Amino acid sequence: MPALLNAVLLVPLAGFAVVLLLPRRDPGLIRWMALFFSLAAFVCSLPLASAPVQSGFQWETNFSWIDSPPIRYHIGIDGISLWLVLLVTFLTPIAVLASWKSIESRVKEFFLFLLLLEAGMIGVFVALDLFLFYVFWEVMLVPMYFLIGVWGHERRIYAAMKFFLYTMAGSVLMLAAILWLYNRTQTFDFPVLLERVGTAVNGGQQSLLFLAFFFAFAIKVPLFPLHTWLPDAHVEAPTAGSILLASVLLKMGAYGMLRFCLPLFPQAARDMAPFISGLAIIGILYGALVCLVQPNMKKLVAYSSVSHMGFVVLGIFSFTQLGADGAVYQMLSHGISTGALFLLVGMLYERRHSLEIAAYGGVATPAPRLATVFLITTLASAGLPMLNNFVGEFLVLQGTAEANYRYTVLAAIGVILAAWYMLWLYQRVFLGEATEDTGAHLTDLGGRELAAVVPLIVLMVWMGVYPKTFLSRISPSTGRALEPMELRVGIPHPAFPLPALPLPLYARSH
């Protein structure tokens, strides 16, 4: 059955090849073929969730790719990467639908880059060879650069260059660390590297290697103060680019921390956890406070991502089972709710051709269906119980409390601020009396738009009501990732010797 995971990776590349051969004069056929291959990848990915629950890697393919140096085509998934792969394949058809009418120039090139981006994102989450991981990590940058730089808004070139240079700065350091590890262990293969790295790397070297990997991943998250590229990229990107950037690309940084930084460099992670957790809390509060003063809808949602991703980093570096489970769950929840926010903001932009909040008001009157789905998404993003974001944030805060309750108190302020800025955004855009100008430009959601947004709404409710669907597969893998840390649930954070807290009832249910 490993062939199935290969199919998930190769179907977008096959779509890229097919669309490349299609005539440019038939944009309708190009759109339909892009939708077909993105849906085919999603269908192929669904059976991955049917494998028996276990902590190790599944659906593996492992054979020699290059003999010297020994580079292997080694791919596989576990409970951490499984749902992130499904997130990619689920959101790409939605991104295609979101671009159906808004992309009118260079249609062929746009969908080519979209399919190539999908393949690169899947590759990052399934690669188990560090060289292969780095190849996919870099391949993914190219299509996103062009999606922003060619199909973006007025300052698209500046935003694309800033995105590319920031990410490349971190990538170069990570590449140097990967090569150094190879020279000491003679392998790029991640499972083999885990066995050898303990004897090959001493404490000081481990700290430098940790920082090289962490810097690359922190830029991608993005962790404060390395976040400044994100608002520009989001504001200038087309709707599809914003959806995939917020929902998937940011998760690659957090995924890298949990997959590589903790297992490979546990001592360095323990030593630097207080500093990293502090930056995460600053990001949570800073991003939320900036959202309160944003006049631009896309910038507001972009800074909300800085705040929400701070919870993910905080959960990872709590070194508790609950914190790590919550971090992975928050990655998925943020991908769904923030992807929906960017999709809906893009729909508003297509109608009104403005991202300024002041240009709207009373939208609920001419567009009640749009107002309804935006309200559900707003409540999900604010962390309302029974919706998806609540579960992830709750688990992160619960896990962090076992390490340091002071961190939990500070981070919880971000939850309050999220409700403030999201409800205020909804009030200013959708409530009040609709002006004549607003009514003339705003129509309600059509069939294609409902087909794109309704699956996201369904997932928000499902993840909020029945999280066990996802957590049952996440927990064994996060537990394995935490094994090198020699920390378990209830054991205090090494830098903050607090009394061990009893497991709450909610945690015992998992």
XYZ file of C-alpha atoms in Angstrom:
510
model
C 0.000 0.000 0.000
C 2.907 2.505 0.104
C 2.033 3.231 -3.531
C -0.952 5.231 -2.291
C 1.223 7.863 -0.619
C 3.324 8.080 -3.772
C 0.117 8.639 -5.743
C -0.873 11.513 -3.458
C 2.499 13.124 -4.145
C 2.576 12.407 -7.877
C -1.018 13.283 -8.859
C -0.420 17.075 -8.573
C 2.787 16.649 -10.599
C 0.813 14.714 -13.228
C -1.702 17.562 -13.253
C 1.162 20.010 -13.703
C 2.362 18.036 -16.756
C -1.121 17.797 -18.266
C -1.938 21.491 -17.785
C 1.482 22.349 -19.236
C 0.461 20.632 -22.496
C -2.968 22.293 -22.732
C -3.427 25.199 -25.157
C -3.353 28.600 -23.515
C -6.348 29.729 -25.589
C -8.752 27.497 -23.626
C -8.726 28.815 -20.009
C -11.961 26.992 -19.169
C -10.394 23.595 -19.859
C -7.318 24.580 -17.841
C -9.466 25.454 -14.821
C -11.400 22.186 -15.019
C -8.245 20.093 -15.341
C -6.657 21.859 -12.355
C -9.800 21.168 -10.339
C -9.868 17.537 -11.482
C -6.284 16.777 -10.494
C -6.549 18.628 -7.166
C -9.718 16.669 -6.341
C -8.015 13.441 -7.457
C -5.170 14.093 -5.010
C -7.709 14.645 -2.227
C -9.545 11.418 -3.028
C -6.243 9.507 -3.070
C -5.300 10.944 0.315
C -8.494 9.926 2.135
C -7.561 6.217 2.587
C -4.378 7.288 4.411
C -6.502 7.935 7.485
C -7.755 4.334 7.479
C -4.456 2.757 8.605
C -4.315 1.320 12.159
C -3.293 3.837 14.806
C 0.394 3.598 15.724
C 3.189 5.919 16.779
C 5.688 5.099 14.026
C 5.785 5.957 10.355
C 3.365 4.288 7.952
C 2.863 4.031 4.185
C 6.655 4.194 3.768
C 8.612 4.028 0.517
C 12.367 3.830 0.957
C 14.925 3.237 -1.784
C 18.232 4.712 -2.897
C 17.897 7.825 -5.045
C 21.542 8.986 -5.317
C 24.420 6.663 -4.428
C 27.078 9.184 -3.472
C 26.322 10.868 -1.168
C 23.717 8.337 -0.048
C 20.423 10.175 -0.608
C 17.250 8.147 -0.353
C 13.739 8.606 -1.641
C 12.240 7.942 1.779
C 8.697 9.103 2.405
C 6.131 8.178 5.032
C 3.577 9.665 7.405
C 2.571 9.416 11.047
C -0.179 11.025 13.113
C 1.486 14.443 12.913
C 1.971 14.612 9.152
C -1.174 12.649 8.192
C -3.615 15.452 8.893
C -1.311 18.092 7.415
C -1.166 16.151 4.138
C -4.960 15.896 4.161
C -5.139 19.627 4.903
C -3.100 20.336 1.751
C -5.180 18.097 -0.493
C -8.431 19.402 1.013
C -7.603 23.094 0.590
C -6.090 23.010 -2.902
C -9.431 22.350 -4.706
C -10.927 25.166 -2.614
C -8.094 27.446 -3.750
C -8.833 26.456 -7.361
C -12.527 27.317 -6.914
C -11.601 30.605 -5.248
C -9.557 31.541 -8.347
C -12.167 30.487 -10.905
C -13.228 34.001 -11.905
C -10.715 36.242 -10.184
C -7.748 35.040 -12.285
C -8.205 36.274 -15.858
C -4.635 36.778 -17.067
C -2.015 34.060 -17.514
C -4.560 31.468 -16.407
C -2.429 28.530 -17.513
C 0.632 29.663 -15.611
C -1.391 30.385 -12.479
C -2.829 26.889 -12.213
C 0.512 25.342 -13.147
C 2.107 27.048 -10.166
C -0.824 26.113 -7.930
C -0.411 22.391 -8.712
C 3.369 22.585 -8.310
C 2.874 24.302 -4.959
C 0.568 21.483 -3.843
C 3.182 18.863 -4.724
C 5.882 20.794 -2.853
C 3.752 21.174 0.276
C 2.863 17.481 0.345
C 6.528 16.599 -0.150
C 7.601 18.654 2.871
C 5.230 16.727 5.140
C 6.054 13.226 3.851
C 9.841 13.444 3.332
C 11.876 11.320 5.782
C 15.256 12.056 4.213
C 16.675 15.447 5.195
C 18.038 16.129 1.712
C 14.672 15.253 0.163
C 12.949 17.420 2.760
C 15.163 20.352 1.838
C 14.447 19.852 -1.885
C 10.696 20.045 -1.296
C 11.160 22.944 1.121
C 12.895 24.978 -1.597
C 10.682 23.804 -4.471
C 7.652 25.080 -2.610
C 9.086 28.622 -2.477
C 9.218 29.086 -6.248
C 5.495 28.799 -7.105
C 4.477 30.899 -4.097
C 6.936 33.601 -5.149
C 5.341 33.777 -8.587
C 1.765 33.557 -7.278
C 2.425 36.654 -5.175
C 4.703 38.466 -7.643
C 2.627 37.994 -10.813
C -1.005 37.776 -9.666
C -0.797 39.924 -6.531
C -1.885 43.500 -5.944
C -0.091 46.840 -6.272
C 3.002 46.105 -4.130
C 3.268 42.477 -5.210
C 6.939 42.568 -6.290
C 8.053 44.011 -2.957
C 6.003 41.437 -1.017
C 7.231 38.514 -3.139
C 10.873 39.509 -2.780
C 10.509 40.000 0.968
C 8.863 36.580 1.339
C 11.547 34.886 -0.749
C 14.547 36.567 0.911
C 13.304 35.961 4.461
C 12.662 32.289 3.772
C 15.935 31.798 1.908
C 17.897 33.343 4.776
C 16.629 30.643 7.097
C 16.909 27.902 4.482
C 20.626 28.510 3.927
C 21.340 28.044 7.627
C 19.264 24.871 7.694
C 21.130 23.518 4.670
C 24.468 24.160 6.403
C 23.216 22.284 9.469
C 21.968 19.363 7.351
C 25.345 19.068 5.623
C 27.197 19.233 8.964
C 24.982 16.464 10.343
C 25.707 14.333 7.289
C 29.448 14.772 7.710
C 29.212 13.509 11.290
C 26.668 10.702 10.787
C 27.103 9.767 7.083
C 23.341 9.740 6.541
C 20.481 12.026 5.546
C 17.868 9.419 6.480
C 15.881 10.783 9.404
C 15.158 7.523 11.328
C 18.823 6.503 11.035
C 19.933 10.003 11.986
C 17.895 9.792 15.186
C 19.906 6.737 16.231
C 23.303 8.263 15.471
C 22.966 11.933 16.378
C 23.245 11.389 20.141
C 26.820 10.108 19.901
C 27.885 12.302 16.995
C 26.966 15.721 18.391
C 28.086 17.267 21.693
C 26.250 19.898 23.726
C 27.717 23.046 22.175
C 27.346 21.714 18.649
C 23.784 20.685 19.404
C 22.888 24.254 20.379
C 24.281 25.692 17.141
C 22.545 23.056 15.014
C 19.283 23.614 16.880
C 19.475 27.347 16.208
C 20.161 26.792 12.502
C 17.072 24.590 12.117
C 14.968 26.679 14.479
C 15.731 29.967 12.707
C 14.493 28.530 9.386
C 11.321 27.198 10.990
C 10.699 30.315 13.117
C 10.714 32.502 9.997
C 8.131 30.258 8.376
C 5.793 30.139 11.430
C 6.399 33.197 11.677
C 7.541 33.712 15.267
C 7.893 37.248 16.633
C 10.039 39.237 15.708
C 10.600 37.378 12.389
C 7.028 37.969 11.249
C 7.314 41.190 9.260
C 7.197 39.481 5.845
C 3.792 37.934 6.544
C 1.389 40.937 6.453
C 2.887 42.194 3.184
C 2.705 38.752 1.574
C -0.907 38.238 2.635
C -2.150 41.658 1.587
C -0.568 41.471 -1.849
C -1.215 37.773 -2.609
C -4.235 36.615 -4.624
C -6.943 34.830 -2.647
C -5.629 31.323 -3.429
C -2.129 32.365 -2.393
C -3.370 33.783 0.909
C -5.387 30.635 1.657
C -2.460 28.261 1.110
C 0.093 30.591 2.691
C -1.877 30.952 5.927
C -3.359 27.472 6.074
C -0.362 25.348 5.063
C 2.940 27.169 4.603
C 2.961 28.594 8.133
C 2.403 25.082 9.494
C 5.643 23.894 7.893
C 7.640 25.876 10.440
C 5.798 24.436 13.420
C 5.927 20.965 11.854
C 9.705 21.287 11.469
C 10.110 22.240 15.126
C 8.155 19.229 16.316
C 9.519 16.769 13.757
C 13.217 17.757 13.735
C 14.208 20.258 16.453
C 12.909 18.340 19.466
C 13.938 14.757 18.580
C 17.341 15.669 17.101
C 18.417 18.316 19.628
C 16.560 17.646 22.897
C 19.083 19.249 25.251
C 19.261 22.459 23.223
C 15.455 22.540 23.041
C 15.243 22.246 26.836
C 17.808 24.985 27.339
C 16.153 27.451 24.976
C 12.520 26.662 25.799
C 12.016 29.611 28.205
C 13.284 32.096 25.627
C 11.202 30.565 22.800
C 8.090 30.362 24.965
C 8.547 34.025 25.846
C 8.720 34.965 22.157
C 5.593 32.886 21.511
C 3.657 34.760 24.202
C 4.880 38.122 22.904
C 3.687 37.051 19.447
C 0.283 36.038 20.819
C -0.270 39.385 22.515
C 1.441 41.586 19.932
C -0.427 40.053 16.992
C -3.762 40.416 18.792
C -3.133 44.025 19.788
C -2.102 44.997 16.255
C -5.324 43.409 14.946
C -7.321 45.869 17.050
C -5.968 48.847 15.101
C -5.875 47.400 11.584
C -7.929 49.241 8.938
C -7.246 46.536 6.310
C -9.123 43.210 6.495
C -6.315 41.091 5.069
C -3.744 42.622 7.389
C -6.020 41.969 10.328
C -6.344 38.286 9.421
C -2.588 38.114 8.759
C -1.701 39.484 12.206
C -4.260 37.134 13.748
C -2.155 34.319 12.262
C 0.902 35.628 14.117
C -1.136 35.441 17.317
C -2.667 32.003 16.688
C 0.618 30.433 15.608
C 2.149 31.666 18.855
C -0.144 29.175 20.616
C 1.268 26.405 18.433
C 4.884 27.199 19.340
C 3.962 27.576 23.008
C 2.336 24.140 22.993
C 5.331 22.486 21.342
C 7.826 23.949 23.806
C 5.728 23.079 26.846
C 7.124 19.549 26.320
C 3.864 18.005 27.526
C 1.634 15.533 25.734
C -1.365 17.839 25.975
C 0.621 20.820 24.743
C 1.988 18.932 21.729
C -1.434 17.460 20.903
C -2.955 20.918 21.151
C -0.231 22.396 18.950
C -0.908 19.922 16.134
C -4.666 20.338 16.541
C -4.270 24.115 16.469
C -2.280 23.830 13.233
C -5.242 22.071 11.629
C -7.850 24.354 13.196
C -6.021 27.499 12.176
C -5.627 26.122 8.666
C -9.382 25.641 8.355
C -10.664 28.818 10.020
C -8.048 31.245 8.694
C -8.244 29.687 5.232
C -11.994 30.339 5.360
C -11.416 33.934 6.493
C -9.103 34.650 3.570
C -11.536 32.956 1.191
C -14.430 35.117 2.430
C -12.342 38.304 2.426
C -11.413 37.470 -1.173
C -15.098 37.144 -2.041
C -15.770 40.571 -0.515
C -12.854 42.023 -2.495
C -14.181 40.591 -5.770
C -17.452 42.419 -5.161
C -16.302 45.743 -3.695
C -12.653 45.885 -4.908
C -11.492 47.182 -1.555
C -9.861 45.618 1.488
C -10.467 48.620 3.730
C -12.909 47.926 6.555
C -14.249 51.471 6.281
C -15.477 50.730 2.739
C -18.032 48.254 4.104
C -20.976 48.257 6.464
C -24.366 46.587 6.515
C -23.234 43.777 4.210
C -25.602 41.341 5.964
C -28.593 43.061 4.344
C -27.761 42.379 0.660
C -25.734 39.189 1.361
C -27.259 37.163 4.249
C -25.607 33.853 3.278
C -22.197 35.513 3.155
C -22.870 37.127 6.537
C -23.886 33.783 8.048
C -20.785 31.828 6.987
C -18.559 34.771 7.955
C -20.148 34.830 11.421
C -19.512 31.102 11.964
C -15.911 31.551 10.819
C -15.514 34.595 13.086
C -16.729 32.629 16.108
C -14.455 29.705 15.230
C -11.431 31.981 14.935
C -12.330 33.612 18.268
C -12.254 30.199 19.975
C -15.948 29.656 20.722
C -16.625 26.251 22.355
C -18.042 23.608 19.996
C -15.964 25.036 17.155
C -12.494 23.974 16.059
C -10.124 26.611 17.468
C -11.403 26.127 21.010
C -10.087 22.566 21.245
C -6.562 23.398 20.102
C -6.226 26.488 22.289
C -7.690 24.666 25.303
C -5.230 21.787 25.011
C -2.280 24.164 24.518
C -3.230 26.210 27.574
C -3.838 23.065 29.611
C -0.489 21.582 28.605
C 1.330 24.856 29.227
C -0.213 25.103 32.695
C 1.526 21.857 33.602
C 4.858 23.481 32.775
C 4.261 27.063 33.913
C 0.850 28.439 34.837
C 2.133 32.026 34.463
C 2.593 31.422 30.751
C -0.964 30.158 30.583
C -2.341 33.295 32.205
C -0.508 35.537 29.747
C -1.431 33.455 26.708
C -5.097 33.336 27.753
C -5.239 37.115 27.353
C -4.730 36.477 23.622
C -7.952 34.444 23.562
C -9.874 37.391 25.005
C -8.313 39.795 22.510
C -9.143 37.430 19.624
C -12.834 37.609 20.483
C -12.541 41.399 20.668
C -10.936 42.026 17.279
C -12.893 39.361 15.391
C -16.317 40.481 16.652
C -15.402 44.104 16.069
C -14.399 43.265 12.493
C -17.731 41.522 11.941
C -19.678 44.427 13.413
C -18.031 47.040 11.212
C -18.330 45.033 7.986
C -21.675 43.258 8.256
C -23.891 45.080 10.744
C -25.507 48.476 10.633
C -27.429 50.037 7.798
C -26.341 49.140 4.278
C -25.496 52.149 2.126
C -26.775 52.462 -1.402
C -23.226 51.988 -2.701
C -22.761 48.789 -0.679
C -26.033 47.303 -1.903
C -25.181 48.028 -5.527
C -21.863 46.162 -5.420
C -22.590 43.227 -3.113
C -24.397 40.121 -4.226
C -24.867 37.011 -2.120
C -22.874 33.801 -2.424
C -23.396 31.732 -5.568
C -23.213 27.978 -6.061
C -19.467 27.843 -6.780
C -18.673 29.979 -3.744
C -20.888 27.890 -1.478
C -19.177 24.745 -2.766
C -15.850 26.252 -1.667
C -16.853 27.523 1.780
C -19.436 25.009 3.086
C -16.888 22.144 3.502
C -14.781 24.466 5.657
C -17.780 25.307 7.844
C -18.606 21.608 8.235
C -15.046 20.878 9.371
C -15.091 23.750 11.886
C -18.115 22.200 13.572
C -16.858 18.607 13.291
C -13.470 19.450 14.805
C -15.155 21.354 17.616
C -17.736 18.684 18.448
C -15.779 15.460 17.918
C -12.027 16.115 18.243
C -11.304 12.461 18.991
C -11.457 11.811 15.238
C -8.129 13.615 14.934
C -6.585 13.338 18.395
C -6.682 9.546 18.430
C -4.080 9.563 15.645
C -2.170 12.642 16.746
C -1.401 11.569 20.339
C 0.721 8.446 19.678
C 2.979 10.355 17.278
C 3.407 13.439 19.458
C 4.220 11.136 22.372
C 6.958 9.548 20.291
C 8.304 12.966 19.267
C 8.545 13.922 22.947
C 10.401 10.746 23.978
C 13.898 12.256 23.539
C 12.852 15.126 25.800
C 12.421 12.641 28.676
C 9.348 14.595 29.676
C 5.813 13.362 30.179
C 2.460 14.767 31.086
C 2.496 16.134 34.636
C 6.294 16.522 34.824
C 7.223 20.202 35.246
C 9.137 22.236 32.710
C 12.913 21.982 33.422
C 13.369 25.732 33.659
C 10.395 26.240 35.991
C 10.229 23.621 38.777
C 6.515 23.752 39.589
C 4.470 21.029 41.300
C 3.133 18.395 38.931
C -0.523 19.023 38.155
C -3.134 16.228 38.068
C -4.468 15.214 34.678
C -7.809 16.924 34.000
C -10.798 14.858 32.973
C -10.660 16.188 29.406
C -7.111 14.875 28.998
C -7.997 11.449 30.396
C -10.657 11.035 27.724
C -7.880 10.868 25.096
